[in-house]
PDB file of C-alpha atoms and ligand atoms in Angstrom:
ATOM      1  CA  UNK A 121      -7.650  -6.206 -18.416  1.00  0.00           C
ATOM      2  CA  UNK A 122      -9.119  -3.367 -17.001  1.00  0.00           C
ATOM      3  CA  UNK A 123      -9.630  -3.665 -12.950  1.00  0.00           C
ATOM      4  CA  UNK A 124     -11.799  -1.345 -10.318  1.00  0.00           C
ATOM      5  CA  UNK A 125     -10.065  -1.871  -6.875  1.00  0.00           C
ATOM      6  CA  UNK A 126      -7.313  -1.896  -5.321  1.00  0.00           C
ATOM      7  CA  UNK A 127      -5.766  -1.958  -2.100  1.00  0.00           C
ATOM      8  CA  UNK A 128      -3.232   0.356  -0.165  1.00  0.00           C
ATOM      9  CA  UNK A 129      -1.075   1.312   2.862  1.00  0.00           C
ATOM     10  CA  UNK A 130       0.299   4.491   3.924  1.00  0.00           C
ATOM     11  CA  UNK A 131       3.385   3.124   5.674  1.00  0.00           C
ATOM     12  CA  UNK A 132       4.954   4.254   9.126  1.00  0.00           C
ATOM     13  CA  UNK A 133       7.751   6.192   8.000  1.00  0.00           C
ATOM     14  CA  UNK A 134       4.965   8.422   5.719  1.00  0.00           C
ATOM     15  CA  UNK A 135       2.556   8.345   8.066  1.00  0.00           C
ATOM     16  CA  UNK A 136       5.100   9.133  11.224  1.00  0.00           C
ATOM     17  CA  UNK A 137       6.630  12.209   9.292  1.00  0.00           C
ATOM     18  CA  UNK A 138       3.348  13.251   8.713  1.00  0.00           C
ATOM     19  CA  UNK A 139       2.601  12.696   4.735  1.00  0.00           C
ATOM     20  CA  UNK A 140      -0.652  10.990   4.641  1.00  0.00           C
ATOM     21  CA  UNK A 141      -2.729  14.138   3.707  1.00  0.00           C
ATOM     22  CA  UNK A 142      -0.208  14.879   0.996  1.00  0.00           C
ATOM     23  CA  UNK A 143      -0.491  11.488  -0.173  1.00  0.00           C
ATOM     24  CA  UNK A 144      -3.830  11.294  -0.184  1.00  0.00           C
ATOM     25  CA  UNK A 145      -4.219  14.596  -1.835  1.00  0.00           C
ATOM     26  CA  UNK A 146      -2.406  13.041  -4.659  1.00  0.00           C
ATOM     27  CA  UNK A 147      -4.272   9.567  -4.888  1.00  0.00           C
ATOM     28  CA  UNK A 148      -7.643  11.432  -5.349  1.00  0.00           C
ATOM     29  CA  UNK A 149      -6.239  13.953  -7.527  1.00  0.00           C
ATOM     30  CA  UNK A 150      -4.904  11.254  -9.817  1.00  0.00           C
ATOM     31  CA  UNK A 151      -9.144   9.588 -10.261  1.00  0.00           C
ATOM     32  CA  UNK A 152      -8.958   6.860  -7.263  1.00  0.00           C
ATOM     33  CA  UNK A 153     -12.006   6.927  -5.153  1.00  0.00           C
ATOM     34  CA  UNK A 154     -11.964   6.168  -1.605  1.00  0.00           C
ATOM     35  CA  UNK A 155     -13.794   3.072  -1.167  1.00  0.00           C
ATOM     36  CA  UNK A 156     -12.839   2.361   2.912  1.00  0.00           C
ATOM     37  CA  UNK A 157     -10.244   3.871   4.725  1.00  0.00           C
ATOM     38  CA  UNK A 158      -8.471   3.077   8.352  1.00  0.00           C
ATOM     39  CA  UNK A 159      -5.895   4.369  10.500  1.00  0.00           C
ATOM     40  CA  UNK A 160      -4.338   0.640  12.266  1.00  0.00           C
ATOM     41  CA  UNK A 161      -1.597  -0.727  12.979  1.00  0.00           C
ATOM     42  CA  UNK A 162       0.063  -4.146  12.077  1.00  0.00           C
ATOM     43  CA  UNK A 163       0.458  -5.543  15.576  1.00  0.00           C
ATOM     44  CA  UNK A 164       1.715  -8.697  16.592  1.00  0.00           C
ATOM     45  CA  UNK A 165       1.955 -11.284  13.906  1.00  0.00           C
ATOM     46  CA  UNK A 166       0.255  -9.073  11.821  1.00  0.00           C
ATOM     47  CA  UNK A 167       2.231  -7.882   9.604  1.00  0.00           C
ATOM     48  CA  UNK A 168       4.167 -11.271   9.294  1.00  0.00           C
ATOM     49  CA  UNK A 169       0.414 -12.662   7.959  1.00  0.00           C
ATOM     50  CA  UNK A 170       0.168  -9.938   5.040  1.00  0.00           C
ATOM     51  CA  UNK A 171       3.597 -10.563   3.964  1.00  0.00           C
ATOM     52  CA  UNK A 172       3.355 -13.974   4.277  1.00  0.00           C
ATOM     53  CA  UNK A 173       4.226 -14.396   0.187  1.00  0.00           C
ATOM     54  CA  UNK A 174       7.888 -12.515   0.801  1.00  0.00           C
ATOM     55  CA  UNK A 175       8.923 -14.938   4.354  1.00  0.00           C
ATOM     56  CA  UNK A 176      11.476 -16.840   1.875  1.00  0.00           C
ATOM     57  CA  UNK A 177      13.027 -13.245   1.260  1.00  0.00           C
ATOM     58  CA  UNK A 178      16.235 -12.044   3.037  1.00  0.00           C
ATOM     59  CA  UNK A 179      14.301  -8.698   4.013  1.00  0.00           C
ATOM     60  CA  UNK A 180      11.455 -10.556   5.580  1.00  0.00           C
ATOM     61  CA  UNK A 181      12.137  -9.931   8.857  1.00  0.00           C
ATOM     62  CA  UNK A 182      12.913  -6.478   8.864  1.00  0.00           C
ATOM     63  CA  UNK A 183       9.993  -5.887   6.530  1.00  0.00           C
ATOM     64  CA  UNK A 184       7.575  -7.148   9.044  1.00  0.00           C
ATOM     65  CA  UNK A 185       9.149  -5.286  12.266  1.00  0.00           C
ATOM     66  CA  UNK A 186       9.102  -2.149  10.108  1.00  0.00           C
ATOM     67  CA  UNK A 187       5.612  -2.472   8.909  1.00  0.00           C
ATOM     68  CA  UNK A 188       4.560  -3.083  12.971  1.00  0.00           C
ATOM     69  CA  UNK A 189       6.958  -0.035  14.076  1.00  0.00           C
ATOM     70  CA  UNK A 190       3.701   2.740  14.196  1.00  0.00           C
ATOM     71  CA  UNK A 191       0.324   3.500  12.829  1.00  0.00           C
ATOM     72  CA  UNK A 192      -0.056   3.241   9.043  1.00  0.00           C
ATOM     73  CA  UNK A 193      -3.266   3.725   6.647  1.00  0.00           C
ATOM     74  CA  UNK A 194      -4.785   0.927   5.019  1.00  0.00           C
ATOM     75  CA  UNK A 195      -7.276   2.054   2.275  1.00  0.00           C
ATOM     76  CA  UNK A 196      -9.402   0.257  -0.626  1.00  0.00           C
ATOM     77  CA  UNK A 197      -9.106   2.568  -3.679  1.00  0.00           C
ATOM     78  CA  UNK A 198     -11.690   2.682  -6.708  1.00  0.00           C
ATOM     79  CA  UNK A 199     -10.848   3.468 -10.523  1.00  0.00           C
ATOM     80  CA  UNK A 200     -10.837   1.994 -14.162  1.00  0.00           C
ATOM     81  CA  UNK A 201      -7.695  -0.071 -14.104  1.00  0.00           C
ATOM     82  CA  UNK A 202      -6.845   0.825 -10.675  1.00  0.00           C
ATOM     83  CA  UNK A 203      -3.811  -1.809 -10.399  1.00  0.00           C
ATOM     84  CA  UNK A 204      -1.533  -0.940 -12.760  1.00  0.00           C
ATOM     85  CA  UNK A 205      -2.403   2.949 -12.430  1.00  0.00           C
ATOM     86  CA  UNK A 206      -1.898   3.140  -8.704  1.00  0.00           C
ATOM     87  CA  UNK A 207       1.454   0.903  -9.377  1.00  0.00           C
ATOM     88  CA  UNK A 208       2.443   3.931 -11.987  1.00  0.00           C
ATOM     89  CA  UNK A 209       1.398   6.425  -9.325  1.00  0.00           C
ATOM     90  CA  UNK A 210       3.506   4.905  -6.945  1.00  0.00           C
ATOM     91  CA  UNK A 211       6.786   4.359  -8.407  1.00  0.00           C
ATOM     92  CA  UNK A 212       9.434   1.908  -8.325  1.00  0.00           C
ATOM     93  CA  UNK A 213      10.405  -0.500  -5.397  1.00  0.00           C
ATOM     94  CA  UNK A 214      12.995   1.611  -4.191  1.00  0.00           C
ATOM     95  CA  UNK A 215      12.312   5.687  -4.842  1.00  0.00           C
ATOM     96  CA  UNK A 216      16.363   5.321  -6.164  1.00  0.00           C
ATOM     97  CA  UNK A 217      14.793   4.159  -9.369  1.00  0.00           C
ATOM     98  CA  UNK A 218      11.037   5.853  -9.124  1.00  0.00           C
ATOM     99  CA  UNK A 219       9.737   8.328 -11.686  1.00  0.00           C
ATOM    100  CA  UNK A 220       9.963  11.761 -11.265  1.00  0.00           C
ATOM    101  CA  UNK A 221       6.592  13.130  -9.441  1.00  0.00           C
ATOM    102  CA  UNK A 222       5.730   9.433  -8.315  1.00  0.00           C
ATOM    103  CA  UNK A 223       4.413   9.168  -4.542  1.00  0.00           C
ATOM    104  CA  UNK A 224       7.890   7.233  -3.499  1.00  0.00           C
ATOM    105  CA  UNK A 225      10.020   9.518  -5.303  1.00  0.00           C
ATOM    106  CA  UNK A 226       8.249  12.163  -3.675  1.00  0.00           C
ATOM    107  CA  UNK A 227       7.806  10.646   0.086  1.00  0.00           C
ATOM    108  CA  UNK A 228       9.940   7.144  -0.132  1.00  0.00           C
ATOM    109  CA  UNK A 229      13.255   7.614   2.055  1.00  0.00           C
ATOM    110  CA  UNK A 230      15.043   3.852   1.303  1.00  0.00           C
ATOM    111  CA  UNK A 231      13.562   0.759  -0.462  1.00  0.00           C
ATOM    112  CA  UNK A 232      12.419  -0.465   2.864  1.00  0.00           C
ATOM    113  CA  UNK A 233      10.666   2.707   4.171  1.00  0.00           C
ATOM    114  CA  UNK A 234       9.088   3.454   0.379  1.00  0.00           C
ATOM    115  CA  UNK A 235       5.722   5.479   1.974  1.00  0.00           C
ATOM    116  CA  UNK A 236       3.093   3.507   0.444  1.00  0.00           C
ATOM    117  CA  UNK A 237       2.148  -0.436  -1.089  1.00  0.00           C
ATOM    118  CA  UNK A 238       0.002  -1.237  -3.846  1.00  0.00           C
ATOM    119  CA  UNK A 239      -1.190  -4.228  -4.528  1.00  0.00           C
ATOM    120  CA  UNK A 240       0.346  -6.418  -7.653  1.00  0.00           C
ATOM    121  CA  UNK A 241      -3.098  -7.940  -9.383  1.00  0.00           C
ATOM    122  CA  UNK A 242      -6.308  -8.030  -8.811  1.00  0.00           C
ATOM    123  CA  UNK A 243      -6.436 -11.064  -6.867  1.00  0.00           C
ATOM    124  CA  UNK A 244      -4.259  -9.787  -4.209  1.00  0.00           C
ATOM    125  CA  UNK A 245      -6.004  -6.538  -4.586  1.00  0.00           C
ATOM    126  CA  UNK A 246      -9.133  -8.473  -2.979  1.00  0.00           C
ATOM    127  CA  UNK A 247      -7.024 -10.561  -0.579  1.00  0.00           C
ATOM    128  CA  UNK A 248      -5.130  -7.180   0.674  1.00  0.00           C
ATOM    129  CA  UNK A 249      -8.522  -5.132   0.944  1.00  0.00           C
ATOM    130  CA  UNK A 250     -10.662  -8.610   2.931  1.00  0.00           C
ATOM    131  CA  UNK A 251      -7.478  -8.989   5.049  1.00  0.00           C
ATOM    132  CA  UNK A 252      -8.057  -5.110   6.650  1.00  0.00           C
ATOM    133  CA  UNK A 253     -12.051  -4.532   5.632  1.00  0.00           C
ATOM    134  CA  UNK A 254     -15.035  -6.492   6.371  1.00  0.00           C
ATOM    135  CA  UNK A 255     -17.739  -5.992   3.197  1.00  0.00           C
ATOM    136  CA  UNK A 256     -19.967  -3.660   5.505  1.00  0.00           C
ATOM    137  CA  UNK A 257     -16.865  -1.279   5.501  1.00  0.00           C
ATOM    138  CA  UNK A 258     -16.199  -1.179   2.188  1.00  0.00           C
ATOM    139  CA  UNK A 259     -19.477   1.810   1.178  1.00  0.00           C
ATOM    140  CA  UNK A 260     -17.927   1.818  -2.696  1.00  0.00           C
ATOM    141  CA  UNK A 261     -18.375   4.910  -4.974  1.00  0.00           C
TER     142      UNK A 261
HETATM  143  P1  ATP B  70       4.631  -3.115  -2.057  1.00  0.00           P
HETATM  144  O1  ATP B  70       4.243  -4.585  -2.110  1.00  0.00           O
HETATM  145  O2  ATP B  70       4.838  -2.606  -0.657  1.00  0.00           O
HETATM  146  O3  ATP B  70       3.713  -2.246  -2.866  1.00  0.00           O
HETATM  147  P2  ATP B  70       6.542  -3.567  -4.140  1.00  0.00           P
HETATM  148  O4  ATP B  70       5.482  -4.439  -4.736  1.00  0.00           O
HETATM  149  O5  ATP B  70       7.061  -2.433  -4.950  1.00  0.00           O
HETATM  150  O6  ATP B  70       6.046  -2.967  -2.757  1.00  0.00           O
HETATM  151  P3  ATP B  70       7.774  -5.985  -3.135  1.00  0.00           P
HETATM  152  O7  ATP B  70       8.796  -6.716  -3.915  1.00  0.00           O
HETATM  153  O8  ATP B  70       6.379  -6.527  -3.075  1.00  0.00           O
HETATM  154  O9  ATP B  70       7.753  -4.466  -3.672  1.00  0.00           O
HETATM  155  O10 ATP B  70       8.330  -5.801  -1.671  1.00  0.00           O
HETATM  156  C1  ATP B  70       7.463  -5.514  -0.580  1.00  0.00           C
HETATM  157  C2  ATP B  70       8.137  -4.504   0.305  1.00  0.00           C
HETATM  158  O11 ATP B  70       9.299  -5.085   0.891  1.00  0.00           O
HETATM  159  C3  ATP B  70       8.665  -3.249  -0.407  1.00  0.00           C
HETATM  160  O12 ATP B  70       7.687  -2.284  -0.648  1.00  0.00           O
HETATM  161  C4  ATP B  70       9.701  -2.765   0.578  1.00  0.00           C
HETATM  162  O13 ATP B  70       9.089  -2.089   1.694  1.00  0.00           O
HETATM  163  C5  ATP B  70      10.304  -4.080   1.057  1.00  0.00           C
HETATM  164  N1  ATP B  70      11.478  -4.468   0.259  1.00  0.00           N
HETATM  165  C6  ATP B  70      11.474  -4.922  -1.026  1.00  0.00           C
HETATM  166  N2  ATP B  70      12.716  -5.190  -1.444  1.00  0.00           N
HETATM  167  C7  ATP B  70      13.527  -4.904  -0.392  1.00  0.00           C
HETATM  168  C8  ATP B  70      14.934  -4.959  -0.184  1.00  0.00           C
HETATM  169  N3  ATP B  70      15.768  -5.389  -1.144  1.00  0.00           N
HETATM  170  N4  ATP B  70      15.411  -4.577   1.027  1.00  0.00           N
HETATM  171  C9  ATP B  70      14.581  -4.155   2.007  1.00  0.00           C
HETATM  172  N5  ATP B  70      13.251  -4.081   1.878  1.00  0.00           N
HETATM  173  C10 ATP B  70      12.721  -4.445   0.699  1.00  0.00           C
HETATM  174 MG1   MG B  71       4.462  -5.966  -3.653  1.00  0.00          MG
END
């Protein structure tokens, strides 16, 4: 099915090393409109919350203090079938394994500190995007 939204970080090590412009550059080069946009930061149990689906994992825990360890971007991004096509821009899991050209193959330095998340449907695309933006935020294309 064709989707509209959805939702994205910049991660700390991308955003530390100073990628997000490059990234960026590429998301709106490849047709995603930027729907809202923040610099934040997953403080506290933040980050624990938004990766609440993975705690059972054995990289849980490490996940969530990397995700809190600096600023990242969170963004809502707009195109026809904006899911899978921003999972295709992205790359695999672990930039080992990503497409050439791909923003993790590009930016990712381990499967941990991969440079950017996309969101996996369409539901979670919505869940992802209400979890950082409140509707007045999100000004849509
Ligand atoms: P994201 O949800 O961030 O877009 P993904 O959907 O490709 O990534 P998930 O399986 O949802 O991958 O894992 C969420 C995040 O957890 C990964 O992006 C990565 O930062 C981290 N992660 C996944 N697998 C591992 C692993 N084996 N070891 C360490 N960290 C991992
Ligand atoms: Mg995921």
């Amino acid at each position: 099915m064709s989707t509209k939204r959805t939702f994205t970080m910049i991660k700390p090590d991308a955003f530390g090393a100073g990628n997000a412009g490059a990234i960026l550059k590429m998301i709106e080069e490849a047709g995603f409109k930027l729907v809202a946009m923040k610099i934040t930061r997953l403080a506290g149990d933040a980050a624990g919350k938004f990766y609440a689906v993975h705690h059972e994992r054995p990289f849980y825990k490490d996940l969530c203090a990397y995700m809190s360890s600096g600023p990242i971007i969170a963004a809502i991004l707009e195109k026809d079938n904006a899911v899978a096509d921003f999972r295709k821009l992205i790359g695999a899991t672990n930039p080992a394994d990503a497409a050439e050209g791909t923003i993790r193959k590009l930016y990712a330095t381990s499967i941990e500190a991969n440079a950017v998340h996309g969101s996996d449907s369409d539901e979670n695309a919505a869940i992802e995007g209400n979890f950082f933006f409140s509707e007045l935020e999100k000004v849509g294309v």
